[in-house]
PDB file of C-alpha atoms in Angstrom:
ATOM      1  CA  LYS M   1       0.000   0.000   0.000  1.00 35.00           C
ATOM      2  CA  LEU M   2       1.596   3.221  -1.140  1.00 38.00           C
ATOM      3  CA  LYS M   3       0.017   6.608  -0.580  1.00 36.00           C
ATOM      4  CA  ASN M   4       0.905   9.623  -2.676  1.00 36.00           C
ATOM      5  CA  ASN M   5      -0.171  13.146  -1.777  1.00 35.00           C
ATOM      6  CA  LYS M   6       0.279  15.788  -4.448  1.00 32.00           C
ATOM      7  CA  VAL M   7       0.387  19.369  -3.236  1.00 29.00           C
ATOM      8  CA  GLY M   8      -1.771  22.070  -4.792  1.00 29.00           C
ATOM      9  CA  LYS M   9      -4.705  20.079  -6.197  1.00 29.00           C
ATOM     10  CA  ASN M  10      -8.206  19.716  -4.768  1.00 28.00           C
ATOM     11  CA  LEU M  11      -9.189  16.390  -6.249  1.00 29.00           C
ATOM     12  CA  SER M  12     -11.116  13.554  -4.670  1.00 30.00           C
ATOM     13  CA  ILE M  13      -9.364  10.399  -3.478  1.00 31.00           C
ATOM     14  CA  ALA M  14      -8.938   7.845  -6.242  1.00 33.00           C
ATOM     15  CA  THR M  15      -8.500   4.159  -5.532  1.00 34.00           C
ATOM     16  CA  ILE M  16      -6.827   2.105  -8.228  1.00 33.00           C
ATOM     17  CA  SER M  17      -6.988  -1.677  -8.102  1.00 35.00           C
ATOM     18  CA  LEU M  18      -4.135  -3.530  -9.736  1.00 36.00           C
ATOM     19  CA  LEU M  19      -4.164  -6.880 -11.481  1.00 35.00           C
ATOM     20  CA  LEU M  20      -0.430  -7.468 -11.814  1.00 34.00           C
ATOM     21  CA  VAL M  21      -0.247 -10.945 -13.288  1.00 34.00           C
ATOM     22  CA  LEU M  22      -2.878 -13.398 -14.551  1.00 32.00           C
ATOM     23  CA  ALA M  23      -1.698 -16.994 -14.637  1.00 33.00           C
ATOM     24  CA  SER M  24      -3.323 -20.112 -16.118  1.00 32.00           C
ATOM     25  CA  THR M  25      -2.248 -23.689 -16.660  1.00 34.00           C
ATOM     26  CA  LYS M  26      -1.690 -23.074 -20.355  1.00 41.00           C
ATOM     27  CA  ALA M  27      -0.017 -19.677 -20.523  1.00 46.00           C
ATOM     28  CA  GLN M  28       0.880 -16.559 -18.591  1.00 54.00           C
ATOM     29  CA  GLN M  29      -0.221 -13.037 -19.405  1.00 58.00           C
ATOM     30  CA  VAL M  30       1.909 -10.288 -17.868  1.00 58.00           C
ATOM     31  CA  PHE M  31       0.514  -6.787 -17.330  1.00 61.00           C
ATOM     32  CA  ASP M  32       2.771  -3.841 -16.501  1.00 66.00           C
ATOM     33  CA  ALA M  33       0.044  -2.369 -14.309  1.00 69.00           C
ATOM     34  CA  LEU M  34       2.120  -1.222 -11.356  1.00 69.00           C
ATOM     35  CA  THR M  35       3.966   1.521 -13.227  1.00 70.00           C
ATOM     36  CA  LYS M  36       0.812   2.764 -14.960  1.00 79.00           C
ATOM     37  CA  ALA M  37      -1.149   2.828 -11.722  1.00 80.00           C
ATOM     38  CA  TRP M  38       1.582   4.745  -9.915  1.00 75.00           C
ATOM     39  CA  LYS M  39       1.696   7.391 -12.665  1.00 78.00           C
ATOM     40  CA  ALA M  40      -2.079   7.728 -12.562  1.00 83.00           C
ATOM     41  CA  ALA M  41      -2.058   8.028  -8.766  1.00 79.00           C
ATOM     42  CA  CYS M  42       0.538  10.800  -8.897  1.00 75.00           C
ATOM     43  CA  ALA M  43      -1.944  12.972 -10.789  1.00 78.00           C
ATOM     44  CA  VAL M  44      -4.586  12.791  -8.034  1.00 78.00           C
ATOM     45  CA  ALA M  45      -4.343  14.349  -4.572  1.00 71.00           C
ATOM     46  CA  GLY M  46      -4.569  11.909  -1.660  1.00 70.00           C
ATOM     47  CA  SER M  47      -4.497   8.896  -3.979  1.00 74.00           C
ATOM     48  CA  LYS M  48      -3.951   5.293  -2.967  1.00 73.00           C
ATOM     49  CA  VAL M  49      -2.576   2.353  -4.949  1.00 75.00           C
ATOM     50  CA  VAL M  50      -4.264  -0.904  -3.886  1.00 74.00           C
ATOM     51  CA  ILE M  51      -3.409  -4.495  -4.776  1.00 70.00           C
ATOM     52  CA  SER M  52      -6.702  -6.357  -4.446  1.00 72.00           C
ATOM     53  CA  THR M  53      -7.116  -9.592  -2.505  1.00 73.00           C
ATOM     54  CA  GLY M  54      -5.926 -12.741  -4.231  1.00 71.00           C
ATOM     55  CA  GLY M  55      -2.634 -14.279  -5.301  1.00 69.00           C
ATOM     56  CA  TYR M  56      -0.408 -12.636  -7.907  1.00 66.00           C
ATOM     57  CA  LYS M  57       3.086 -13.267  -9.199  1.00 66.00           C
ATOM     58  CA  LEU M  58       5.445 -10.350  -8.732  1.00 63.00           C
ATOM     59  CA  GLY M  59       9.195 -10.152  -9.179  1.00 65.00           C
ATOM     60  CA  ALA M  60      11.586  -7.775  -7.453  1.00 72.00           C
ATOM     61  CA  ILE M  61      10.119  -4.295  -6.952  1.00 75.00           C
ATOM     62  CA  GLU M  62      12.202  -1.173  -7.542  1.00 80.00           C
ATOM     63  CA  PHE M  63      10.920   2.138  -6.208  1.00 84.00           C
ATOM     64  CA  ASN M  64      13.102   4.714  -7.986  1.00 83.00           C
ATOM     65  CA  LEU M  65      12.662   8.198  -6.569  1.00 86.00           C
ATOM     66  CA  ARG M  66      14.600  10.975  -8.307  1.00 88.00           C
ATOM     67  CA  GLY M  67      12.559  14.012  -7.339  1.00 89.00           C
ATOM     68  CA  THR M  68      11.141  15.234  -4.031  1.00 90.00           C
ATOM     69  CA  LEU M  69       7.976  13.881  -2.448  1.00 89.00           C
ATOM     70  CA  GLN M  70       6.361  16.414  -0.097  1.00 91.00           C
ATOM     71  CA  ALA M  71       4.057  15.394   2.717  1.00 92.00           C
ATOM     72  CA  PRO M  72       1.047  17.468   3.771  1.00 91.00           C
ATOM     73  CA  SER M  73       2.066  19.968   6.464  1.00 93.00           C
ATOM     74  CA  ASP M  74      -1.190  19.540   8.384  1.00 91.00           C
ATOM     75  CA  VAL M  75      -1.098  16.595  10.796  1.00 91.00           C
ATOM     76  CA  ALA M  76      -4.908  16.355  10.758  1.00 90.00           C
ATOM     77  CA  SER M  77      -4.842  15.228   7.126  1.00 88.00           C
ATOM     78  CA  PHE M  78      -3.279  11.910   8.232  1.00 90.00           C
ATOM     79  CA  ASN M  79      -6.396  10.988  10.260  1.00 88.00           C
ATOM     80  CA  GLY M  80      -4.333   9.588  13.138  1.00 88.00           C
ATOM     81  CA  LYS M  81      -2.154   7.322  11.005  1.00 90.00           C
ATOM     82  CA  ASP M  82       1.425   6.869  12.198  1.00 93.00           C
ATOM     83  CA  GLY M  83       3.089   6.682   8.776  1.00 94.00           C
ATOM     84  CA  TRP M  84       3.319   8.786   5.642  1.00 93.00           C
ATOM     85  CA  VAL M  85       4.947   6.395   3.122  1.00 92.00           C
ATOM     86  CA  VAL M  86       4.516   2.768   4.186  1.00 91.00           C
ATOM     87  CA  PHE M  87       6.109  -0.282   2.575  1.00 92.00           C
ATOM     88  CA  GLU M  88       4.682  -3.465   4.068  1.00 90.00           C
ATOM     89  CA  HIS M  89       4.714  -7.231   3.456  1.00 89.00           C
ATOM     90  CA  ILE M  90       7.207  -7.036   0.572  1.00 88.00           C
ATOM     91  CA  ASP M  91      10.011  -9.449  -0.320  1.00 89.00           C
ATOM     92  CA  GLY M  92      12.721  -8.107  -2.656  1.00 90.00           C
ATOM     93  CA  LEU M  93      12.190  -4.335  -2.513  1.00 91.00           C
ATOM     94  CA  THR M  94      14.690  -1.703  -3.694  1.00 91.00           C
ATOM     95  CA  VAL M  95      14.184   1.961  -2.803  1.00 93.00           C
ATOM     96  CA  SER M  96      16.740   4.207  -4.520  1.00 93.00           C
ATOM     97  CA  GLY M  97      17.220   7.029  -7.011  1.00 92.00           C
ATOM     98  CA  GLY M  98      18.728   9.947  -5.087  1.00 94.00           C
ATOM     99  CA  GLY M  99      15.363  11.558  -4.312  1.00 93.00           C
ATOM    100  CA  VAL M 100      13.987  13.174  -1.158  1.00 95.00           C
ATOM    101  CA  PHE M 101      11.132  12.303   1.199  1.00 94.00           C
ATOM    102  CA  ASP M 102      10.263  15.726   2.635  1.00 96.00           C
ATOM    103  CA  GLY M 103       8.032  15.312   5.680  1.00 96.00           C
ATOM    104  CA  LYS M 104       7.227  19.033   6.067  1.00 96.00           C
ATOM    105  CA  GLY M 105       7.401  18.652   9.830  1.00 96.00           C
ATOM    106  CA  GLN M 106       7.779  22.283  10.901  1.00 95.00           C
ATOM    107  CA  GLN M 107       4.142  22.735  11.961  1.00 93.00           C
ATOM    108  CA  ALA M 108       3.952  19.293  13.564  1.00 93.00           C
ATOM    109  CA  TRP M 109       6.962  19.809  15.843  1.00 93.00           C
ATOM    110  CA  GLN M 110       5.085  22.561  17.655  1.00 87.00           C
ATOM    111  CA  LYS M 111       2.345  20.036  18.494  1.00 83.00           C
ATOM    112  CA  ASN M 112       4.698  17.265  19.619  1.00 85.00           C
ATOM    113  CA  GLU M 113       3.946  16.188  23.186  1.00 80.00           C
ATOM    114  CA  CYS M 114       5.968  12.955  23.213  1.00 79.00           C
ATOM    115  CA  SER M 115       9.131  14.669  24.450  1.00 68.00           C
ATOM    116  CA  LYS M 116       7.229  15.692  27.608  1.00 74.00           C
ATOM    117  CA  GLU M 117       4.479  13.092  28.016  1.00 75.00           C
ATOM    118  CA  LYS M 118       4.895   9.342  27.373  1.00 72.00           C
ATOM    119  CA  SER M 119       1.173   8.842  26.750  1.00 74.00           C
ATOM    120  CA  CYS M 120       1.020  10.999  23.655  1.00 79.00           C
ATOM    121  CA  ASN M 121      -0.380  10.910  20.146  1.00 78.00           C
ATOM    122  CA  VAL M 122       2.307   9.612  17.807  1.00 81.00           C
ATOM    123  CA  LEU M 123       2.880  11.783  14.746  1.00 92.00           C
ATOM    124  CA  PRO M 124       3.437  10.368  11.215  1.00 95.00           C
ATOM    125  CA  ILE M 125       6.772   8.723  10.466  1.00 97.00           C
ATOM    126  CA  ASN M 126       8.293   9.643   7.102  1.00 97.00           C
ATOM    127  CA  ILE M 127       8.963   6.078   5.910  1.00 97.00           C
ATOM    128  CA  ARG M 128       7.825   2.834   7.531  1.00 97.00           C
ATOM    129  CA  PHE M 129       9.088  -0.623   6.589  1.00 97.00           C
ATOM    130  CA  ASP M 130       6.805  -3.292   8.065  1.00 96.00           C
ATOM    131  CA  TYR M 131       7.453  -6.976   7.384  1.00 95.00           C
ATOM    132  CA  VAL M 132       9.922  -6.228   4.566  1.00 95.00           C
ATOM    133  CA  THR M 133      12.552  -8.870   3.730  1.00 95.00           C
ATOM    134  CA  ASN M 134      15.579  -9.298   1.443  1.00 95.00           C
ATOM    135  CA  SER M 135      15.513  -5.625   0.487  1.00 96.00           C
ATOM    136  CA  LYS M 136      17.757  -2.600  -0.035  1.00 96.00           C
ATOM    137  CA  VAL M 137      17.390   1.143   0.566  1.00 97.00           C
ATOM    138  CA  GLN M 138      20.095   3.347  -0.919  1.00 97.00           C
ATOM    139  CA  ASP M 139      20.875   6.879  -2.111  1.00 97.00           C
ATOM    140  CA  ILE M 140      17.756   8.533  -0.701  1.00 96.00           C
ATOM    141  CA  THR M 141      17.204  11.448   1.692  1.00 97.00           C
ATOM    142  CA  SER M 142      14.640  11.803   4.458  1.00 98.00           C
ATOM    143  CA  LYS M 143      14.089  15.424   5.455  1.00 98.00           C
ATOM    144  CA  ASP M 144      12.137  17.145   8.244  1.00 98.00           C
ATOM    145  CA  SER M 145       9.981  14.218   9.309  1.00 98.00           C
ATOM    146  CA  LYS M 146       7.139  14.991  11.693  1.00 96.00           C
ATOM    147  CA  PHE M 147       8.326  12.150  13.946  1.00 96.00           C
ATOM    148  CA  PHE M 148      10.826   9.321  13.346  1.00 97.00           C
ATOM    149  CA  HIS M 149      12.333   9.446   9.869  1.00 98.00           C
ATOM    150  CA  ILE M 150      12.605   5.703   9.163  1.00 98.00           C
ATOM    151  CA  ASN M 151      11.024   2.919  11.241  1.00 98.00           C
ATOM    152  CA  LEU M 152      11.580  -0.829  10.880  1.00 98.00           C
ATOM    153  CA  LEU M 153       9.167  -3.410  12.272  1.00 98.00           C
ATOM    154  CA  GLU M 154       9.521  -7.165  11.777  1.00 98.00           C
ATOM    155  CA  CYS M 155      12.017  -6.772   8.930  1.00 98.00           C
ATOM    156  CA  LYS M 156      14.712  -9.254   7.938  1.00 98.00           C
ATOM    157  CA  LYS M 157      17.786  -8.894   5.720  1.00 98.00           C
ATOM    158  CA  LEU M 158      17.273  -5.189   5.040  1.00 98.00           C
ATOM    159  CA  GLN M 159      20.256  -3.072   3.885  1.00 98.00           C
ATOM    160  CA  PHE M 160      20.636   0.701   4.119  1.00 98.00           C
ATOM    161  CA  GLN M 161      23.426   2.318   2.095  1.00 98.00           C
ATOM    162  CA  HIS M 162      24.280   6.001   1.507  1.00 98.00           C
ATOM    163  CA  VAL M 163      21.146   7.269   3.224  1.00 98.00           C
ATOM    164  CA  THR M 164      20.964  10.907   4.339  1.00 98.00           C
ATOM    165  CA  ILE M 165      18.646  11.987   7.144  1.00 98.00           C
ATOM    166  CA  THR M 166      18.337  15.600   8.199  1.00 98.00           C
ATOM    167  CA  ALA M 167      16.235  17.746  10.521  1.00 97.00           C
ATOM    168  CA  PRO M 168      16.970  20.860  12.615  1.00 96.00           C
ATOM    169  CA  ALA M 169      18.585  20.487  16.027  1.00 91.00           C
ATOM    170  CA  ASP M 170      15.353  21.637  17.704  1.00 91.00           C
ATOM    171  CA  SER M 171      12.984  19.124  16.050  1.00 94.00           C
ATOM    172  CA  PRO M 172      11.689  16.756  18.795  1.00 93.00           C
ATOM    173  CA  ASN M 173      11.571  12.963  18.421  1.00 93.00           C
ATOM    174  CA  THR M 174      12.990  12.944  14.903  1.00 96.00           C
ATOM    175  CA  ASP M 175      15.016   9.732  15.329  1.00 96.00           C
ATOM    176  CA  GLY M 176      16.879   8.884  12.145  1.00 98.00           C
ATOM    177  CA  ILE M 177      16.439   5.103  11.881  1.00 98.00           C
ATOM    178  CA  HIS M 178      14.605   3.086  14.540  1.00 98.00           C
ATOM    179  CA  VAL M 179      15.029  -0.696  14.362  1.00 98.00           C
ATOM    180  CA  GLY M 180      12.419  -2.777  16.179  1.00 97.00           C
ATOM    181  CA  ARG M 181      11.873  -6.540  16.156  1.00 97.00           C
ATOM    182  CA  SER M 182      14.065  -6.910  13.077  1.00 98.00           C
ATOM    183  CA  SER M 183      17.128  -9.005  12.275  1.00 98.00           C
ATOM    184  CA  GLN M 184      20.094  -9.186   9.885  1.00 98.00           C
ATOM    185  CA  THR M 185      19.932  -5.465   9.170  1.00 98.00           C
ATOM    186  CA  THR M 186      22.918  -3.376   8.029  1.00 98.00           C
ATOM    187  CA  ILE M 187      23.277   0.409   7.961  1.00 98.00           C
ATOM    188  CA  THR M 188      26.399   1.644   6.166  1.00 98.00           C
ATOM    189  CA  ASN M 189      27.758   4.984   4.934  1.00 98.00           C
ATOM    190  CA  ALA M 190      24.827   6.968   6.318  1.00 98.00           C
ATOM    191  CA  ASN M 191      24.838  10.655   7.254  1.00 98.00           C
ATOM    192  CA  ILE M 192      22.300  11.435   9.987  1.00 98.00           C
ATOM    193  CA  GLY M 193      21.703  14.696  11.833  1.00 97.00           C
ATOM    194  CA  THR M 194      18.507  15.377  13.819  1.00 96.00           C
ATOM    195  CA  CYS M 195      17.356  16.420  17.295  1.00 93.00           C
ATOM    196  CA  ASP M 196      17.131  12.828  18.550  1.00 95.00           C
ATOM    197  CA  ASP M 197      18.900   9.479  18.153  1.00 96.00           C
ATOM    198  CA  CYS M 198      20.666   9.015  14.843  1.00 98.00           C
ATOM    199  CA  ILE M 199      19.980   5.288  15.167  1.00 98.00           C
ATOM    200  CA  SER M 200      17.894   3.710  17.935  1.00 97.00           C
ATOM    201  CA  VAL M 201      17.578  -0.017  18.534  1.00 97.00           C
ATOM    202  CA  GLY M 202      14.342  -1.227  20.116  1.00 97.00           C
ATOM    203  CA  ASP M 203      13.182  -4.514  21.570  1.00 97.00           C
ATOM    204  CA  GLY M 204      13.504  -7.667  19.490  1.00 97.00           C
ATOM    205  CA  ALA M 205      16.380  -6.325  17.368  1.00 98.00           C
ATOM    206  CA  GLN M 206      18.971  -8.998  16.600  1.00 98.00           C
ATOM    207  CA  ASP M 207      22.071  -9.116  14.419  1.00 98.00           C
ATOM    208  CA  ILE M 208      22.223  -5.401  13.562  1.00 98.00           C
ATOM    209  CA  THR M 209      25.395  -3.915  12.008  1.00 98.00           C
ATOM    210  CA  VAL M 210      26.077  -0.170  11.844  1.00 98.00           C
ATOM    211  CA  ASN M 211      29.218   0.808   9.937  1.00 98.00           C
ATOM    212  CA  GLN M 212      30.717   4.122   8.809  1.00 98.00           C
ATOM    213  CA  VAL M 213      27.845   6.284   9.962  1.00 98.00           C
ATOM    214  CA  THR M 214      28.308  10.016  10.526  1.00 98.00           C
ATOM    215  CA  CYS M 215      26.023  11.113  13.363  1.00 97.00           C
ATOM    216  CA  GLY M 216      25.278  14.625  14.602  1.00 95.00           C
ATOM    217  CA  PRO M 217      23.706  16.721  15.795  1.00 95.00           C
ATOM    218  CA  GLY M 218      21.453  14.534  17.912  1.00 95.00           C
ATOM    219  CA  HIS M 219      21.505  12.160  20.851  1.00 95.00           C
ATOM    220  CA  GLY M 220      23.878   9.631  19.306  1.00 96.00           C
ATOM    221  CA  ILE M 221      23.448   5.911  18.628  1.00 96.00           C
ATOM    222  CA  SER M 222      21.444   4.100  21.286  1.00 95.00           C
ATOM    223  CA  ILE M 223      19.847   0.868  22.427  1.00 95.00           C
ATOM    224  CA  GLY M 224      16.405   1.676  23.783  1.00 89.00           C
ATOM    225  CA  SER M 225      14.114   2.770  25.052  1.00 87.00           C
ATOM    226  CA  LEU M 226      13.533  -0.589  26.720  1.00 93.00           C
ATOM    227  CA  GLY M 227      11.514  -1.777  29.711  1.00 92.00           C
ATOM    228  CA  ARG M 228       8.415   0.314  29.192  1.00 86.00           C
ATOM    229  CA  TYR M 229       6.144  -2.455  27.926  1.00 87.00           C
ATOM    230  CA  GLU M 230       5.530  -6.009  29.077  1.00 91.00           C
ATOM    231  CA  ASN M 231       6.757  -8.973  27.024  1.00 93.00           C
ATOM    232  CA  GLU M 232       9.457  -7.038  25.192  1.00 95.00           C
ATOM    233  CA  GLU M 233      11.778  -9.276  23.208  1.00 96.00           C
ATOM    234  CA  PRO M 234      15.551  -9.551  23.837  1.00 96.00           C
ATOM    235  CA  VAL M 235      18.121  -7.428  22.010  1.00 97.00           C
ATOM    236  CA  SER M 236      21.334  -9.133  20.869  1.00 97.00           C
ATOM    237  CA  GLU M 237      24.306  -8.912  18.495  1.00 98.00           C
ATOM    238  CA  ILE M 238      24.377  -5.146  17.945  1.00 98.00           C
ATOM    239  CA  ARG M 239      27.629  -3.987  16.287  1.00 98.00           C
ATOM    240  CA  VAL M 240      28.684  -0.372  15.709  1.00 97.00           C
ATOM    241  CA  THR M 241      32.028   0.225  13.972  1.00 97.00           C
ATOM    242  CA  SER M 242      33.847   3.175  12.399  1.00 97.00           C
ATOM    243  CA  ALA M 243      31.189   5.695  13.378  1.00 96.00           C
ATOM    244  CA  THR M 244      31.819   9.433  13.692  1.00 97.00           C
ATOM    245  CA  LEU M 245      29.730  11.286  16.284  1.00 96.00           C
ATOM    246  CA  SER M 246      29.881  15.076  16.451  1.00 95.00           C
ATOM    247  CA  ASN M 247      27.849  17.462  18.618  1.00 94.00           C
ATOM    248  CA  THR M 248      25.824  14.604  20.133  1.00 94.00           C
ATOM    249  CA  LYS M 249      24.568  14.327  23.721  1.00 92.00           C
ATOM    250  CA  ASN M 250      25.599  10.684  24.086  1.00 86.00           C
ATOM    251  CA  ALA M 251      27.726   8.123  22.299  1.00 76.00           C
TER     252      ALA M 251
END
């Protein structure tokens, strides 16, 4: 499920159902519907690309972003959802292209209560990866997220290379990359500067490698927070090597 919001147009929400591949016992018919649907969705404000229920054959997916995607500035437009761009239940995903995910978080930071109150309304994360496996994210920038920039949940064998994450030093809770309940994840050659952790490792994270990351400003590279919820899963095999931390509160 990918949502695309285009600034400056007052058009109704369009839902596009995709039939990616039709297969039979005699022959296969292949339809290049994904690219066409994405282009059509980009022309409509608040659009959504939907893959209908059923089983379809799909090879490796490449999301190539060369320009800048801009999120709505108004938090209310997200209707309480905790993610702006969400990639979920995908095996073999590549996100690349040198483009920018601009979260337009300036207005949202003023409404952030999570830095003062633990029981708070979570603001939208720029990019969420939920249940993503055997995938790669490289040469992209996440800018001015309303909350965390990149969040991993239940991911496996996910690689981050040459990722840039940036937000002002006074932007609350703008963690760069948060890794939760994920394994065999590598983060290399990243440049991260926010008001919070450059990289934070949550419960259930196992076999995580961070290498050649430039961090600062921010809080540093951390394990936690842990111990707040019951039944949290163990954290193990966290390796950080050749990192450069500058103007950070902690190591």
